[in-house]
């Protein structure tokens, strides 16, 4: 509280909560620890750009306007009059990172150290370690990834045109700062234009990233079942539906043959959704994800009749199945504090929660809560083994009160070897599920 700072132009916070300040008129970068202690981490107070290769606290710098810190603790410092970006590593050593010191606009596609900048003003770092530089007098935003520099926005003169088009074809008035969010969206403070611009990129995913919601296996889409798609650039933040049934969430849509699917959850890297029942096994479906009206690649995925998967608890519980003692809330697992749980024994009926089990009679449309009557039984016979022994199935169909969730009731057979991780497998038409486990005593 007693320290003096002369013009704060930028701040950054590292992963442990330390605050870094671009103390511009004092020609320093200051650090404030989580217990409120302030120190100088770069700059000796004198103007200049000397000291590279040595300790940053002994280096000179001129009116730094930007500071950023990456996940490893490396600092990146911008001084407009030096036309460079400098890096302070975790040992406190300062070196040049981008720019030669000559004010110009060259070097895209090559080493950042050989490129030229013109009065860069701000700097930021994304979660992957790429560094973003607001190249002020060039009216551009530059990106450095693995030492290579490119222009990702602007560079086409002064202005604010180009919204809705490729960012590299746009113009900026003067970029003063950037911020990259969890989905990869890049916010640009275009100060003289009095606007904030946003660059969004198409979501990224592949066929192997579209997986059954239970077991997370790829290989085909079962109509009406629950799926997850993993990738990047889906949303700005996690989104849950307010209630079910649901349409798409926020600005993200999962599309099959151009139709939006019901979504259960979305975050920057994952979307959970229900595949439409209006698919024909043996054909292919066109699949994509669209965010902020920008579509990702279109995949042609096979449609299959059945591909059962058993939901598991995951995390610390590993392959423990989402399997309960029928007509109770007790998970069939070792008795665990804080979790409604108990082992099962021969003769007990268990309810196994699955997806990917295909058509039912009567049919229940997608994006529809399954009614409690009449029960919707699967049309493809399901068998169950517990500990390698066939378990009589008393019901297999959609679980009432849910969307796309199946329930298989089976009786624990005599002869199962007791244990805390007894394997359970559901099979239909020769397609076996993932292995889930239960506790049998």
XYZ file of C-alpha atoms in Angstrom:
441
model
C 0.000 0.000 0.000
C 3.039 2.309 0.447
C 4.601 1.678 -2.982
C 4.473 4.342 -5.695
C 3.489 3.443 -9.235
C 3.519 5.831 -12.180
C 0.872 5.048 -14.780
C -0.415 1.482 -14.845
C -0.828 0.524 -18.479
C -1.378 -3.208 -18.113
C -1.705 -5.949 -15.537
C -1.440 -9.739 -15.643
C -2.105 -12.481 -13.099
C -0.254 -15.787 -12.994
C -1.657 -19.199 -12.090
C -0.866 -18.743 -8.395
C -2.486 -15.322 -8.111
C 0.567 -13.044 -8.289
C -0.132 -9.707 -9.955
C 2.238 -8.142 -12.512
C 2.027 -4.440 -13.308
C 3.428 -2.531 -16.262
C 4.659 0.509 -14.286
C 5.108 2.550 -17.410
C 6.623 5.862 -16.281
C 8.940 4.100 -13.847
C 10.241 1.877 -16.676
C 9.634 -1.240 -14.620
C 7.509 -4.338 -14.273
C 6.341 -4.785 -10.694
C 5.081 -7.925 -8.978
C 2.582 -8.047 -6.133
C 2.460 -11.394 -4.342
C -0.701 -12.873 -2.882
C 0.316 -11.585 0.549
C 0.614 -8.023 -0.748
C 4.416 -7.673 -1.103
C 5.551 -5.617 -4.111
C 8.893 -6.047 -5.857
C 10.467 -5.113 -9.184
C 10.952 -8.092 -11.520
C 12.136 -6.266 -14.638
C 13.699 -2.900 -15.364
C 16.190 -0.817 -13.388
C 14.284 2.429 -13.848
C 16.432 3.770 -16.672
C 15.141 4.179 -20.209
C 16.567 2.042 -22.970
C 16.484 -1.496 -24.270
C 19.713 -2.980 -22.996
C 20.433 -5.933 -20.759
C 19.251 -8.874 -22.872
C 20.860 -12.094 -21.736
C 21.153 -10.903 -18.151
C 18.918 -10.523 -15.135
C 15.767 -8.602 -16.004
C 16.018 -6.392 -12.909
C 19.282 -4.974 -14.311
C 17.904 -4.331 -17.798
C 16.706 -0.991 -19.121
C 13.268 -0.550 -20.638
C 11.305 2.375 -21.928
C 7.713 2.945 -20.798
C 6.421 -0.636 -20.944
C 2.732 -0.651 -21.867
C 1.975 -4.366 -21.912
C 2.723 -7.361 -19.721
C 1.507 -10.952 -19.896
C 2.413 -14.189 -18.144
C 2.101 -17.721 -19.472
C 1.184 -20.888 -17.593
C 4.863 -21.619 -16.867
C 5.490 -18.201 -15.353
C 7.372 -16.590 -18.240
C 6.740 -12.845 -18.622
C 6.239 -11.008 -21.916
C 6.811 -7.247 -21.970
C 5.984 -4.693 -24.651
C 7.611 -1.267 -25.046
C 6.239 0.684 -28.030
C 9.305 2.865 -28.557
C 11.561 -0.212 -28.662
C 9.365 -1.852 -31.319
C 10.013 -5.175 -29.626
C 8.523 -7.733 -27.251
C 10.862 -9.084 -24.586
C 10.599 -12.247 -22.515
C 11.653 -12.834 -18.931
C 12.035 -16.529 -18.172
C 11.402 -18.217 -14.855
C 15.067 -17.694 -13.903
C 14.650 -13.943 -14.256
C 16.696 -13.689 -17.453
C 15.488 -11.240 -20.097
C 15.818 -11.698 -23.867
C 14.244 -10.409 -27.026
C 11.181 -12.394 -28.106
C 9.786 -10.613 -31.173
C 10.777 -7.676 -33.331
C 14.159 -6.376 -34.434
C 13.700 -2.862 -33.076
C 13.171 -1.404 -36.559
C 9.656 0.074 -36.951
C 8.178 -1.714 -39.962
C 5.728 -4.477 -40.907
C 7.576 -7.562 -42.148
C 8.359 -11.152 -41.290
C 5.053 -13.030 -41.327
C 5.586 -16.760 -41.661
C 9.108 -16.579 -40.312
C 10.899 -16.295 -36.963
C 9.415 -13.650 -34.667
C 12.930 -12.508 -33.785
C 13.522 -11.548 -37.416
C 10.154 -9.831 -37.889
C 9.506 -6.117 -37.526
C 6.845 -4.448 -35.393
C 5.763 -0.835 -35.237
C 4.976 0.519 -31.768
C 3.460 -2.662 -30.314
C 1.281 -1.762 -27.334
C -0.285 -4.836 -25.730
C 0.474 -8.514 -25.280
C -1.475 -11.571 -24.116
C -0.976 -15.342 -23.965
C -3.458 -18.161 -24.570
C -3.666 -21.474 -22.737
C -1.584 -23.177 -25.442
C 1.258 -20.693 -25.009
C 0.764 -18.663 -28.181
C 1.549 -14.968 -27.726
C -0.647 -12.204 -29.188
C 0.839 -8.773 -29.912
C -1.178 -5.667 -30.704
C 1.030 -4.103 -33.371
C -0.348 -0.632 -32.928
C 1.033 1.473 -35.755
C 0.613 -1.411 -38.171
C -3.081 -1.590 -37.204
C -2.675 -5.324 -36.758
C -2.689 -8.189 -34.292
C 0.262 -10.557 -34.627
C 0.487 -14.085 -33.191
C 3.640 -15.976 -32.244
C 3.392 -19.764 -32.007
C 6.517 -21.847 -31.461
C 8.629 -18.883 -32.497
C 6.830 -18.198 -35.801
C 4.941 -14.936 -36.289
C 1.801 -14.350 -38.352
C -0.801 -11.621 -38.687
C -4.242 -12.787 -37.567
C -6.194 -9.532 -37.829
C -5.889 -6.169 -39.539
C -2.815 -4.934 -41.327
C -4.973 -3.406 -44.044
C -4.825 0.252 -43.128
C -6.780 2.284 -40.609
C -10.505 1.675 -40.185
C -13.130 -0.563 -38.694
C -14.353 -2.454 -41.752
C -14.420 -6.203 -42.186
C -16.900 -7.402 -39.567
C -18.336 -10.766 -40.565
C -15.386 -11.604 -42.816
C -11.919 -13.122 -42.506
C -10.098 -11.169 -39.787
C -6.954 -10.972 -41.903
C -8.952 -8.966 -44.449
C -10.260 -6.501 -41.861
C -8.922 -3.153 -40.739
C -8.237 -1.849 -37.239
C -7.949 1.752 -36.117
C -5.301 1.005 -33.489
C -5.199 -2.188 -31.474
C -4.313 -1.570 -27.822
C -4.941 -4.955 -26.209
C -6.177 -8.496 -26.700
C -7.731 -11.215 -24.575
C -8.153 -14.886 -25.525
C -10.985 -16.764 -23.837
C -11.331 -20.491 -23.123
C -12.967 -21.220 -26.467
C -10.195 -19.535 -28.471
C -12.155 -16.358 -29.196
C -9.860 -13.325 -29.441
C -11.142 -9.982 -28.165
C -9.402 -6.877 -29.529
C -9.600 -3.448 -27.901
C -9.687 -1.037 -30.843
C -9.431 2.074 -28.704
C -9.601 4.962 -31.207
C -12.537 3.210 -32.835
C -14.238 2.943 -29.428
C -15.087 -0.681 -30.106
C -14.122 -4.177 -29.054
C -13.793 -6.652 -31.908
C -14.070 -10.433 -31.555
C -12.382 -13.032 -33.741
C -14.043 -16.431 -33.694
C -12.847 -19.527 -35.483
C -14.787 -22.571 -36.689
C -15.064 -25.273 -34.030
C -12.481 -28.034 -34.370
C -13.341 -31.736 -34.093
C -12.934 -35.011 -35.995
C -14.891 -38.205 -36.550
C -13.017 -39.874 -33.695
C -14.188 -37.039 -31.415
C -17.874 -37.945 -31.884
C -18.425 -40.682 -29.337
C -21.192 -42.557 -27.586
C -21.988 -40.812 -24.308
C -21.478 -44.057 -22.384
C -18.060 -45.634 -22.820
C -16.917 -42.842 -25.169
C -16.417 -45.118 -28.172
C -16.633 -43.951 -31.788
C -17.824 -45.911 -34.780
C -21.357 -44.917 -35.675
C -24.483 -43.023 -34.672
C -27.414 -44.883 -33.100
C -30.696 -42.983 -33.613
C -32.086 -41.436 -30.434
C -29.002 -42.099 -28.303
C -26.796 -39.829 -26.198
C -23.488 -38.676 -27.690
C -20.577 -36.392 -26.885
C -18.410 -34.457 -29.292
C -14.983 -33.315 -28.085
C -12.905 -30.589 -29.685
C -12.295 -26.877 -29.236
C -13.992 -23.559 -29.861
C -17.514 -24.670 -28.970
C -18.637 -22.071 -26.402
C -17.297 -19.192 -24.343
C -18.214 -20.888 -21.036
C -20.085 -23.972 -19.736
C -23.826 -23.937 -20.497
C -26.546 -26.103 -18.980
C -30.150 -26.195 -20.189
C -32.735 -24.570 -17.941
C -34.965 -27.621 -18.365
C -35.703 -30.597 -20.600
C -36.564 -31.162 -23.363
C -34.013 -28.775 -24.804
C -32.976 -27.284 -28.086
C -29.466 -26.021 -28.757
C -27.562 -24.131 -26.057
C -26.399 -20.542 -26.419
C -24.797 -19.939 -29.805
C -23.701 -23.541 -30.388
C -25.624 -26.067 -32.453
C -24.973 -29.718 -33.207
C -26.441 -30.351 -36.650
C -27.358 -33.660 -38.281
C -28.465 -33.334 -41.884
C -28.915 -29.635 -41.154
C -31.240 -30.162 -38.169
C -30.264 -28.958 -34.669
C -30.009 -31.685 -32.035
C -31.163 -31.479 -28.418
C -28.192 -30.563 -26.224
C -27.721 -31.505 -22.564
C -24.476 -29.611 -21.905
C -21.896 -27.516 -23.731
C -18.516 -26.046 -22.805
C -15.515 -24.865 -24.837
C -14.319 -28.444 -25.455
C -17.353 -30.746 -25.120
C -21.011 -30.951 -26.125
C -23.409 -33.665 -24.939
C -26.423 -34.184 -27.170
C -29.122 -36.605 -28.272
C -28.981 -37.881 -31.838
C -32.235 -37.549 -33.700
C -34.413 -40.622 -34.088
C -34.976 -39.636 -37.736
C -31.953 -41.559 -38.966
C -31.876 -44.756 -40.987
C -29.352 -47.491 -40.058
C -27.167 -48.391 -43.023
C -27.090 -44.820 -44.298
C -24.751 -41.955 -43.422
C -25.575 -38.684 -41.694
C -23.927 -35.316 -42.266
C -22.650 -34.046 -38.919
C -21.258 -30.665 -37.926
C -21.059 -28.184 -35.067
C -21.912 -24.535 -35.658
C -20.919 -21.737 -33.282
C -21.916 -18.105 -33.689
C -23.242 -19.082 -37.151
C -19.768 -20.364 -38.128
C -19.899 -24.066 -39.071
C -17.092 -26.513 -38.513
C -16.169 -29.251 -40.939
C -18.940 -31.560 -42.133
C -18.422 -35.238 -41.318
C -20.219 -38.148 -42.942
C -20.869 -40.609 -40.132
C -22.396 -44.089 -40.445
C -25.751 -44.767 -38.820
C -25.976 -48.092 -37.005
C -28.940 -49.873 -35.420
C -27.387 -50.605 -32.021
C -24.105 -50.044 -30.202
C -24.806 -50.316 -26.484
C -22.757 -48.485 -23.897
C -23.032 -48.489 -20.109
C -22.642 -45.216 -18.251
C -19.882 -45.218 -15.622
C -19.210 -42.843 -12.755
C -15.659 -42.043 -13.914
C -13.243 -39.843 -12.009
C -12.146 -41.394 -8.732
C -14.710 -44.163 -9.255
C -13.256 -45.315 -12.579
C -15.352 -47.942 -14.382
C -17.904 -48.237 -11.599
C -21.177 -48.557 -13.475
C -24.163 -46.253 -13.219
C -25.945 -49.348 -11.936
C -28.305 -49.398 -8.970
C -30.203 -51.933 -6.924
C -33.577 -51.822 -8.680
C -36.257 -49.592 -7.144
C -33.733 -47.926 -4.807
C -31.159 -45.160 -5.120
C -28.307 -47.413 -3.990
C -25.408 -47.656 -6.420
C -24.129 -51.245 -6.675
C -20.678 -50.482 -5.315
C -18.771 -50.928 -2.062
C -20.431 -48.970 0.723
C -18.917 -45.491 0.425
C -19.291 -42.558 2.797
C -21.365 -39.773 1.289
C -22.603 -41.934 -1.585
C -25.865 -43.951 -1.462
C -24.272 -47.330 -2.094
C -24.278 -50.999 -1.210
C -23.009 -54.250 -2.764
C -25.583 -56.540 -4.375
C -25.956 -60.293 -4.103
C -27.301 -63.222 -6.090
C -31.005 -62.875 -6.781
C -31.049 -59.051 -6.612
C -32.371 -57.113 -9.613
C -30.067 -54.364 -10.823
C -30.896 -51.449 -13.140
C -28.134 -50.748 -15.656
C -28.219 -47.297 -17.275
C -27.123 -47.282 -20.905
C -27.460 -45.610 -24.246
C -27.004 -46.748 -27.857
C -29.655 -49.485 -27.668
C -31.645 -48.391 -30.679
C -35.281 -48.527 -31.684
C -38.089 -49.145 -29.217
C -41.713 -50.222 -29.286
C -43.517 -47.933 -28.914
C -41.153 -45.428 -30.498
C -40.307 -42.251 -28.550
C -39.228 -39.268 -30.673
C -35.948 -37.512 -29.892
C -36.097 -34.375 -27.746
C -38.977 -35.989 -25.843
C -39.144 -37.134 -22.229
C -39.828 -40.873 -22.127
C -43.272 -41.504 -20.601
C -43.767 -43.988 -17.758
C -46.530 -45.773 -19.644
C -46.537 -47.616 -21.854
C -42.955 -48.784 -21.364
C -40.779 -48.402 -24.471
C -39.042 -51.778 -24.938
C -36.023 -52.178 -27.231
C -36.722 -54.070 -30.439
C -33.249 -55.677 -30.518
C -32.853 -58.312 -27.806
C -30.395 -57.401 -25.056
C -28.378 -59.878 -23.009
C -26.349 -59.229 -19.876
C -23.408 -60.972 -18.258
C -22.294 -60.361 -14.686
C -18.876 -61.729 -13.847
C -19.000 -63.680 -17.127
C -22.278 -65.441 -16.231
C -25.513 -64.811 -18.112
C -27.937 -62.698 -16.087
C -31.690 -62.982 -16.825
C -33.023 -59.712 -18.288
C -36.410 -58.602 -16.990
C -36.627 -55.289 -18.889
C -34.663 -53.439 -21.558
C -35.929 -50.137 -22.876
C -35.973 -46.386 -22.476
C -35.835 -45.131 -18.886
C -39.025 -43.216 -18.004
C -38.521 -39.533 -17.248
C -35.350 -39.146 -19.323
C -34.237 -38.444 -22.906
C -32.122 -40.981 -24.788
C -31.345 -42.919 -21.595
C -31.935 -46.680 -21.583
C -32.449 -48.971 -18.622
C -31.727 -52.683 -18.484
C -32.981 -54.639 -15.478
C -31.194 -57.928 -14.860
C -31.004 -60.451 -12.034
C -27.645 -61.214 -10.422
C -27.076 -64.922 -11.212
C -25.956 -67.545 -8.758
C -22.273 -68.390 -9.016
C -20.848 -64.893 -9.522
C -17.518 -64.588 -7.731
C -17.883 -61.844 -5.104
C -15.759 -58.744 -5.456
C -15.725 -54.963 -5.617
C -15.105 -54.771 -9.393
C -17.266 -57.483 -10.963
C -17.621 -56.834 -14.722
C -21.006 -56.172 -16.314
C -21.519 -56.246 -20.101
C -24.639 -55.574 -22.182
C -24.786 -57.078 -25.684
C -27.154 -56.573 -28.606
C -26.902 -58.164 -32.032
C -23.298 -59.172 -31.341
C -22.289 -55.657 -30.282
C -20.890 -55.670 -26.741
C -20.830 -52.634 -24.501
C -17.896 -51.256 -22.584
C -17.131 -53.026 -19.307
C -18.699 -51.470 -16.233
C -18.176 -52.822 -12.733
C -20.301 -53.434 -9.656
C -19.707 -54.806 -6.164
C -21.140 -58.254 -5.465
C -21.018 -59.907 -2.047
